[in-house]
XYZ file of C-alpha atoms in Angstrom:
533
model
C 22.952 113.583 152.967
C 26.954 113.507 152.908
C 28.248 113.983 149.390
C 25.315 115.279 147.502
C 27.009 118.370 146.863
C 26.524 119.163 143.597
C 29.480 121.522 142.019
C 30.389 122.882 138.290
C 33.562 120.635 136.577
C 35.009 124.068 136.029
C 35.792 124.636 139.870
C 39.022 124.157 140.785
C 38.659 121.738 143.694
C 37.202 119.149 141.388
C 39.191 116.066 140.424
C 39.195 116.825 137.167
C 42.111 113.597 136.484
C 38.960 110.923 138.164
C 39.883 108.544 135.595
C 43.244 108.422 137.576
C 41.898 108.157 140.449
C 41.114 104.634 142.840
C 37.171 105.582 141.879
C 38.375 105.986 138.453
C 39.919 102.998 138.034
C 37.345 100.865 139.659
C 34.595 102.268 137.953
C 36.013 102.838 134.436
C 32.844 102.556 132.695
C 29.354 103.742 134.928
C 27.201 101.706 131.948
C 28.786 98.705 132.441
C 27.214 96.614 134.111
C 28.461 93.065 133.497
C 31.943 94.879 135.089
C 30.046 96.710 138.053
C 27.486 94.198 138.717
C 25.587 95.906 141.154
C 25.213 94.548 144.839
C 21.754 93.557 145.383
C 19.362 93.179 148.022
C 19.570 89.580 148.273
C 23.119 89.239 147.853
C 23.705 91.743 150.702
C 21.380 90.114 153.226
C 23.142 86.433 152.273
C 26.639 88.031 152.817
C 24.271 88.625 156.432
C 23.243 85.735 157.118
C 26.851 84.021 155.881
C 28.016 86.666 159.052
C 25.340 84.757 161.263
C 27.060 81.436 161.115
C 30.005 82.680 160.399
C 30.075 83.857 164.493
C 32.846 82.193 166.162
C 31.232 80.204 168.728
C 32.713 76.918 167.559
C 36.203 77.777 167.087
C 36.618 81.120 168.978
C 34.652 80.424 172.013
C 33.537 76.854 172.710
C 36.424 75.053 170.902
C 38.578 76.757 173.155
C 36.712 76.325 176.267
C 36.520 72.173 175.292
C 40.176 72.387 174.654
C 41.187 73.860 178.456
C 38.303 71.982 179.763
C 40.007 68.123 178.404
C 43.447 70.034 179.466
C 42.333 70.749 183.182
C 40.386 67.128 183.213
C 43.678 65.131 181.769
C 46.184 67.500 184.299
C 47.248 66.356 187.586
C 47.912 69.134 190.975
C 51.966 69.511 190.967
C 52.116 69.863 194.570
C 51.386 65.733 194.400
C 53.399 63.103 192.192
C 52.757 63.191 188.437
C 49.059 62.023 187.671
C 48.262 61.008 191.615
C 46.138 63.863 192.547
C 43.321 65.446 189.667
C 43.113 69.231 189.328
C 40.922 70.793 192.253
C 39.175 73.868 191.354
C 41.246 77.006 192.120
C 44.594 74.746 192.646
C 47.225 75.189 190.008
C 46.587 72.298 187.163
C 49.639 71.227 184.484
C 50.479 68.896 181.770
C 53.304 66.917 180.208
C 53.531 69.330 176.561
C 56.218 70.112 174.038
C 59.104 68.680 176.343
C 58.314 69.911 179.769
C 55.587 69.996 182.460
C 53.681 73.233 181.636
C 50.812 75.352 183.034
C 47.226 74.368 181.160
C 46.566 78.089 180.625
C 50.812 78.460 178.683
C 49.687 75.118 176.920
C 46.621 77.090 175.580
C 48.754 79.763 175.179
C 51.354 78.170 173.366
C 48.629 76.335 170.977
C 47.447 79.967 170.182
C 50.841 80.540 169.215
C 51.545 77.965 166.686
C 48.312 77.688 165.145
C 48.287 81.412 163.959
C 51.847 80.631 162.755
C 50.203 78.273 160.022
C 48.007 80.537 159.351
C 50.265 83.152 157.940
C 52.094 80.392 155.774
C 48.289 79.184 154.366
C 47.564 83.071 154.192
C 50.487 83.537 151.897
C 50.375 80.355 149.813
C 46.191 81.021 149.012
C 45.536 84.884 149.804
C 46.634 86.734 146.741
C 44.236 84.180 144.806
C 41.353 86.699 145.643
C 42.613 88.999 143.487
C 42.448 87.687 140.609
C 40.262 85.701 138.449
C 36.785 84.582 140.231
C 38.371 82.467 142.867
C 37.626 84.035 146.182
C 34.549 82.418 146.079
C 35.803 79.025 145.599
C 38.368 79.548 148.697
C 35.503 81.139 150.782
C 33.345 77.825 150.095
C 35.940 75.333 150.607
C 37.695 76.599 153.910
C 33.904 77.443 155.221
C 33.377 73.477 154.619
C 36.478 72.494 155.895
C 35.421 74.815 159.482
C 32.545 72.590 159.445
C 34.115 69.694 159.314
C 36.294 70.579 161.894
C 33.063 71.356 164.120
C 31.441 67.936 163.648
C 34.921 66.303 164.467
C 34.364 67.277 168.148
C 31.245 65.158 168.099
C 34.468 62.370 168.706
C 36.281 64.086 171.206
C 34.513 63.293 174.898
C 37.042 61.703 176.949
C 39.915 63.503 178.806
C 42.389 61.053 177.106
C 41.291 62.601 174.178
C 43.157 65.941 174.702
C 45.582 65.676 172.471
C 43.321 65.184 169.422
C 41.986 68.590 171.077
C 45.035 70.133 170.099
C 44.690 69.516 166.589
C 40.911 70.197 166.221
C 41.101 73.581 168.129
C 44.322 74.184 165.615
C 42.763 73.250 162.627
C 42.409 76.567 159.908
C 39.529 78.146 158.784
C 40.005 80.971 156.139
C 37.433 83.726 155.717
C 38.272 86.810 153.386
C 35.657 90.264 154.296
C 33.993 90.655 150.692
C 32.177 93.836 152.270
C 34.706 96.733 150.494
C 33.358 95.059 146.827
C 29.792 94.315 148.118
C 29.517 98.300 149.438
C 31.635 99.264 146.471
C 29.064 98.397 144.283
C 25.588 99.268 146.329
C 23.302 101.453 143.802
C 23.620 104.553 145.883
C 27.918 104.111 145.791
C 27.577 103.836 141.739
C 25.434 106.834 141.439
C 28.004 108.856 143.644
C 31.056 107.558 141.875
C 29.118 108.270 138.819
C 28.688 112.183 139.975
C 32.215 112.167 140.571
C 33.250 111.103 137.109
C 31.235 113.522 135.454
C 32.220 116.178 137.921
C 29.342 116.934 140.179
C 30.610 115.769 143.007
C 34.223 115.973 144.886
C 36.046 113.221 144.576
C 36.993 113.609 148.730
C 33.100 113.909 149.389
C 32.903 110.573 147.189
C 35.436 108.996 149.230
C 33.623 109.874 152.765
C 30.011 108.604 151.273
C 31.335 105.462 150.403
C 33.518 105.235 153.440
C 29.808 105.687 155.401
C 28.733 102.906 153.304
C 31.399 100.455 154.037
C 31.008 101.235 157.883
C 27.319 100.805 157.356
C 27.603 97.610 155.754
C 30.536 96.298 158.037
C 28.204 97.726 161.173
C 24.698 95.633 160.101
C 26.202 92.415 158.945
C 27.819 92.641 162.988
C 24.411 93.969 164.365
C 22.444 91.179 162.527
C 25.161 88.519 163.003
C 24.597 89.217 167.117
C 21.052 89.250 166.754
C 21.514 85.629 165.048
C 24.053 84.596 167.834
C 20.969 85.139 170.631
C 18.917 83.367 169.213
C 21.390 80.237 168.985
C 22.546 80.697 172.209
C 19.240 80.731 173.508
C 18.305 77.095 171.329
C 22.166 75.788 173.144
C 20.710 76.415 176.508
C 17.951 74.345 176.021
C 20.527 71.655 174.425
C 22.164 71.824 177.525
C 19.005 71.255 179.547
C 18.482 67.972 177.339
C 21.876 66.916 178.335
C 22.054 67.518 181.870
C 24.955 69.130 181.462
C 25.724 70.239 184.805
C 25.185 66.555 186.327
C 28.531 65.782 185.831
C 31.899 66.338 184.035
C 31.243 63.914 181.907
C 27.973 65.274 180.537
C 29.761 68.758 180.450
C 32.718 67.640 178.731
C 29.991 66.085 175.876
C 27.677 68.735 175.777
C 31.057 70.816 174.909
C 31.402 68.751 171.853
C 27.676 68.807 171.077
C 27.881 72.716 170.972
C 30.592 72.913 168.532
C 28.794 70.659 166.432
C 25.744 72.303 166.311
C 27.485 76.115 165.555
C 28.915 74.502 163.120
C 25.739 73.374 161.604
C 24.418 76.657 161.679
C 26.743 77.596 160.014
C 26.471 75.742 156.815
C 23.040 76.301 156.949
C 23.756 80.239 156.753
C 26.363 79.933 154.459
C 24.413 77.750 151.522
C 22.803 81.093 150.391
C 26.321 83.110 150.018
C 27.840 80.362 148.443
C 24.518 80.543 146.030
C 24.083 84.318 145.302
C 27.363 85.838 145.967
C 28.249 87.357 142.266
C 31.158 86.636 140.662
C 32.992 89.645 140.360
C 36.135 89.437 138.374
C 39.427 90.341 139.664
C 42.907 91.359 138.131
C 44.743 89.270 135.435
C 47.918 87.413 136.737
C 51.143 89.245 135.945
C 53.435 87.874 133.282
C 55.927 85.651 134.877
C 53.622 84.401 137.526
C 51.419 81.745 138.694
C 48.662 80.847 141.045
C 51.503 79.238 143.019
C 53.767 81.751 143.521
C 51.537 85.548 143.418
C 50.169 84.962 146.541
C 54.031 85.585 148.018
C 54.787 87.436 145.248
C 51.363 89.987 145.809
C 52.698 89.962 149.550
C 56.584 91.101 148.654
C 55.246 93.614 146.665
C 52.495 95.070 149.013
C 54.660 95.250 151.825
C 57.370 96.843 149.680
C 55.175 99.224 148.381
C 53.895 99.717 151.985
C 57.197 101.770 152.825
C 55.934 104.379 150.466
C 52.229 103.509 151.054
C 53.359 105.872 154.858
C 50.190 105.903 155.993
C 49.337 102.531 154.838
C 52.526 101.078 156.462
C 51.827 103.151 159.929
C 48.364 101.524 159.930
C 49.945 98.124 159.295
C 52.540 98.571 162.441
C 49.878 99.850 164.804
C 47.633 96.362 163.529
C 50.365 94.361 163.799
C 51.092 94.963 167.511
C 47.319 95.391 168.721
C 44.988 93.682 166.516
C 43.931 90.136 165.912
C 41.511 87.967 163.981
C 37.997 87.755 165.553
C 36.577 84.483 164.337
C 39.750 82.003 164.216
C 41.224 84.396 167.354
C 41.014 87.786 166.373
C 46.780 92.681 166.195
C 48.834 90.850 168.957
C 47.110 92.526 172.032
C 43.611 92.375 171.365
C 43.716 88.961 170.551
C 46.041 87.561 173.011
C 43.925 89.716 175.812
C 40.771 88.027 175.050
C 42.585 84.703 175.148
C 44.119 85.378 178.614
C 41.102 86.571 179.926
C 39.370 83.194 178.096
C 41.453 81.148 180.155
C 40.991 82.698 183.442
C 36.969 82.914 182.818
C 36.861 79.107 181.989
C 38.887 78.519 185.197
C 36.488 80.914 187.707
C 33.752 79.237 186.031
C 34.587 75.753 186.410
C 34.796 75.038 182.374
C 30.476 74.914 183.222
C 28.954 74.875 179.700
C 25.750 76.210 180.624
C 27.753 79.337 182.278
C 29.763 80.264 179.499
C 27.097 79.786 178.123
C 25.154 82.075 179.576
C 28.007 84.456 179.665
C 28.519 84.565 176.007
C 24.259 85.421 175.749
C 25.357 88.779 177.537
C 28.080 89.421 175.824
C 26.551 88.969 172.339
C 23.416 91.171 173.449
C 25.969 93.567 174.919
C 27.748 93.579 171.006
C 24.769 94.397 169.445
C 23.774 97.609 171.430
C 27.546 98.206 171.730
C 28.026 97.997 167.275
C 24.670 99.663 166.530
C 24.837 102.644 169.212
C 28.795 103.151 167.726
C 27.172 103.115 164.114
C 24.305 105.521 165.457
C 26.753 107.871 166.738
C 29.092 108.201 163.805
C 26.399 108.253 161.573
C 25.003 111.550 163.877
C 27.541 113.499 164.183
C 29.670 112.389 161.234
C 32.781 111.092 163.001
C 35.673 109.350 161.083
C 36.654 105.508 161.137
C 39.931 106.495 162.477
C 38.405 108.291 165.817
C 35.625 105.809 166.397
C 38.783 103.085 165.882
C 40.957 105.449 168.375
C 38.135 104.961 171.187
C 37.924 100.992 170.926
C 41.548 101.376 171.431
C 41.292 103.293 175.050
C 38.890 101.213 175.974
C 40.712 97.989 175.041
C 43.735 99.519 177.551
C 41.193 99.213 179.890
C 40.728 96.034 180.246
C 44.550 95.088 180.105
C 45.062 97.958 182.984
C 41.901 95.715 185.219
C 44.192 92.741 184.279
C 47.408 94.190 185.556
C 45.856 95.310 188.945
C 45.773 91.731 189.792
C 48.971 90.585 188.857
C 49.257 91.908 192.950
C 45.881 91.477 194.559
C 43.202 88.771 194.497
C 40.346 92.115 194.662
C 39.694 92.357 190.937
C 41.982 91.068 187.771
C 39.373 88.937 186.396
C 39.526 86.704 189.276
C 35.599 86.325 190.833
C 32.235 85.171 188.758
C 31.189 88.916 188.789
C 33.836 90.342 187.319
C 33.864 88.074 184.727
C 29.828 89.012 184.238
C 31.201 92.929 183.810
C 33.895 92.134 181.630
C 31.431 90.501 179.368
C 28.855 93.390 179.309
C 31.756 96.054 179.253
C 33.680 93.845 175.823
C 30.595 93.618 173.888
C 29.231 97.637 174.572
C 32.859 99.128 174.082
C 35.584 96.865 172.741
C 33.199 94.743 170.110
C 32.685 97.759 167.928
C 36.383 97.181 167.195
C 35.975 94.264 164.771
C 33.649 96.170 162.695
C 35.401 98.902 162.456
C 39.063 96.797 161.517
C 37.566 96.355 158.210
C 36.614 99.725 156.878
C 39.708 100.962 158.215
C 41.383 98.512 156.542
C 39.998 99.599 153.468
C 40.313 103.015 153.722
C 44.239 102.961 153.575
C 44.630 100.027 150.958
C 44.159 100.851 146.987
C 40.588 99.529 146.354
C 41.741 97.113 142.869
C 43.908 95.080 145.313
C 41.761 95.535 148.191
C 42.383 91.490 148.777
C 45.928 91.379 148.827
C 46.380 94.271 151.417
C 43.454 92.673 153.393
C 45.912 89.429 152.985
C 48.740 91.203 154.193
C 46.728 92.623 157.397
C 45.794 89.044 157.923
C 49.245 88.077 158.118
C 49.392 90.938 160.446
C 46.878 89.055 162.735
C 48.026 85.820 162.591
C 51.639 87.059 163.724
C 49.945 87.228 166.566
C 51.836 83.729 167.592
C 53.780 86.543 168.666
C 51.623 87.374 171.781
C 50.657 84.074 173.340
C 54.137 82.670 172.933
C 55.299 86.046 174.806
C 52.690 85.634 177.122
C 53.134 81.883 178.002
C 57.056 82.254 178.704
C 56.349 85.632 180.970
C 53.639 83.028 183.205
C 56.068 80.092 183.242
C 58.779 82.677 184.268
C 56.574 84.141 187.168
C 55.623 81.134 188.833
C 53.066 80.735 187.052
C 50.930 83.951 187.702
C 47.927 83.982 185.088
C 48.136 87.881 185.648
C 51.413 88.602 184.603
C 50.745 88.408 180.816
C 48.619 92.016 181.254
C 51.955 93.827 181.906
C 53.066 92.755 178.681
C 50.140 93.449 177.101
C 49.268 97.164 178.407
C 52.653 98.668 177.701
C 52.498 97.012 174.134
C 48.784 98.368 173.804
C 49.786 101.831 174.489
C 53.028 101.700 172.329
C 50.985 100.529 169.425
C 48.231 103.274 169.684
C 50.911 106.352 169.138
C 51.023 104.810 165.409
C 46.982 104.981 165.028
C 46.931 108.420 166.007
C 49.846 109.031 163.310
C 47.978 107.689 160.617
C 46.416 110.115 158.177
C 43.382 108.869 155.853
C 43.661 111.685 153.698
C 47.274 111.474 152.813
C 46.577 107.808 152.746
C 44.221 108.289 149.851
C 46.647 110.253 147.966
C 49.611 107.456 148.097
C 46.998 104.295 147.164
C 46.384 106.274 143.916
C 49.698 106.789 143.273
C 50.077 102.768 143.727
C 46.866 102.310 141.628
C 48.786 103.749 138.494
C 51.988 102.034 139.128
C 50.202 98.865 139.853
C 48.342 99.642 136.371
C 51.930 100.087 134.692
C 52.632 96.715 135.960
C 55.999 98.740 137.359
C 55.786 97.231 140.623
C 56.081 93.854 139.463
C 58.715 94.547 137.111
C 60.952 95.334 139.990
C 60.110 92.603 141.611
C 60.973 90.019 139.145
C 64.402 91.637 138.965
């Protein structure tokens, strides 16, 4: 197994300096355990199950879908006078929205846009609370309740007139913070290695790798077991849309929408009741003199992305997420994330907004995710490939599908455009691109110092909810070509491949080096002192 090397203190590669080290300072005493409090079995299989509800089909997929789907039924055609002719399948279909007449797929677009910009104010104002104290839980709990809320509100939103109230239920926040890095962090086997380390029986760098393998392993299951949960509620939704004759009519449609949402969102508390029971309370970092629970989440975020110009590798990672990646359960860097909403809209539109085919669609593509996340996890684990490579292939592959878009900015062949491409798209996103999201986290964590692990994920988030960015970019680039739906993939396949150069710049090792650095200026309190002058 990877890092059971054992070697003598007195060889020179050891880390002799551990206690200066990341593992050093998060494990400053092996024996204590009220400080380590080791990750057990039932905690990591409710952090599991949490992942299970915690799936995005009420906000990421079907509150989306609803949202178009009141959009197309409230729009009139614009080749008639305002409101005199309804939307005909495959005829162009606007609205009246934020002072002009605009195309339903820019108003989506646009509602993207703005609701990730609140995002990175809430991210801000709350997200440097999980480092410190034992708060994270509360803010996991509380935004997880709110999310539900938000899901049973769409059990009032059925008529077309309604669309407006759309807005602001598919805008609404949710706020989710990965506790994997602590949960892996402090798995028996990851003790007993950072243990070796300390006493100089292990390399620190063959440390580092075994507990990188654990966070990918963790990260990897919770996704495996989260689609295997997903299947089986799709599979319960199709018969709910039996019971509702959904197809009979737009009107049952538009309902059984709302009925979906409702029900994920059920599910979801139900999954989440255990986390919220059993998660332990790790504590975090004391708040810095001068400060308050007000002001260090901007404070935390001046200072990270300060530091981040000499945390290189860090700050290369944080440029390459900034322009490709994006959240995956709200909307999840600017091009993955606005590519998946493009493509959204034109699916809903080839589909006819049918509940029972998106349905059906989304059962592919979350069987597709499994295979896709555990065959990725099988293959790193086999031949022993790093986070970064396995993170440099989603990346291709994600260029692939903007490339598929572009080709039909000119043709009406392919570009996401007919019910069967749409069926491949599915298949091909959950085998190849999926993997992504599981992988964003341990990479995350492998170029952020580990005691402020929250605070750098905060700063990444604020990284993904830029992405207002992207569908504002993409909305004025449709209204400017005459409304081509296509047109948006340009955009987003030259950005794609711009952002990728920084990926393959970053380097993990180096990385490690200038997070320990931080870890003993961070200890020093230094950073902060500069930052209150």
């Amino acid at each position: 197994m990877i890092g059971d090397t054992r070697v003598s203190k007195d060889d020179p590669k050891v880390n002799l300096d551990f206690e200066g080290s990341q593992v050093g300072k998060q494990f400053p005493d092996v024996g204590d355990q009220g400080l380590w409090m080791t990750t057990s079995r039932r905690e990591l299989w409710c952090f599991y199950l949490y992942y299970v509800g915690n799936n995005g089909l009420s906000g990421f997929n079907f509150g989306p879908s609803q949202f178009q789907n009141l959009l197309y039924l409230a729009g009139y055609d614009p080749s008639h006078p305002p409101f005199s002719a309804p939307c005909a399948s495959g005829t162009e279909c606007v609205l009246p929205y934020l002072g002009r007449v605009r195309n339903v797929n820019s108003i989506v677009l646009l509602t993207n846009g703005i609701s990730f910009a609140i995002q990175a104010v809430l991210l801000l104002t709350i997200g440097g609370w999980a480092d410190y104290g034992t708060w994270r839980p509360n803010i996991t709990i509380f935004f997880t309740i709110l999310a539900v809320g938000v899901s049973f509100a769409w059990l009032g939103v059925e008529d077309p007139s309604q669309w407006r109230t759309g807005v602001a239920l598919y805008g609404a926040l949710t706020f989710w913070t990965a506790a994997f890095p602590g949960l892996a962090r402090n798995l028996p086997e990851v003790q007993d290695s950072a243990d070796e380390a300390k006493r100089g029986l292990k390399l620190s760098d063959d440390h580092s790798h075994f507990e990188s393998l654990a966070r990918n392993r963790v990260s990897n299951i919770s996704f495996a077991i989260s689609s295997a949960g997903e299947i089986i509620i799709l599979a319960i939704m199709v018969g709910i849309l039996k019971g509702l004759h959904a197809d009979a009519s737009p009107e049952n449609n538009t309902k059984a929408f709302s009925v979906l949402i409702a029900f994920s969102g059920g599910v979801w508390l139900l999954c989440a009741i255990p986390w919220f029971i059993f998660e332990k309370r790790r504590p975090g970092l004391a708040l810095p003199p001068g400060t308050s629970f007000v002001t260090i989440g901007f404070k935390q975020a001046y200072v990270a992305l300060r530091e981040c110009l000499r945390l290189k590798q860090t700050f290369l990672y944080l440029i390459f997420y900034f322009l490709m990646q994006v959240p995956l359960v709200s909307s999840t860097g600017d091009v993955l994330n606005t590519t998946v909403t493009v493509i959204g809209t034109l699916q809903n539109s080839v589909v006819a907004y049918s509940t029972l085919q998106l349905t059906l669609l989304l059962l592919v593509g979350i069987v597709t995710q499994g295979l896709g996340i555990y065959i990725f996890w099988l293959v790193q684990k086999k031949y022993n490939i790093t986070t970064k490579t396995v993170k440099q292939f989603s990346a291709i592959y994600l260029l692939v599908l903007t490339a598929w878009g572009l080709a039909g900015v000119r043709t009406n062949k392919i570009g996401f455009k007919h019910v069967w491409e749409i069926w491949l798209y599915q298949v091909f996103y959950g085998l190849m691109v999926c993997p992504w999201y599981a992988y964003s986290q341990t990479m995350i964590s492998e170029v952020s110092p580990l005691p402020q692990m929250y605070i750098f994920s905060i700063i990444f988030c604020v990284g993904k909810t830029s992405a207002f960015i992207g569908p504002f970019v993409s909305e004025a680039i449709i209204s400017a070509s005459n409304n081509n739906d296509n047109m948006p993939f340009a955009f987003l396949f030259g950005l794609g491949l711009f952002s990728t150069i920084f990926l393959f710049m970053v380097d993990v090792k180096k990385s490690r080096i200038e997070c320990e650095e931080f870890v003993v200026a961070e200890a020093t309190r230094d950073a902060f002192a500069a930052s209150n002058t």
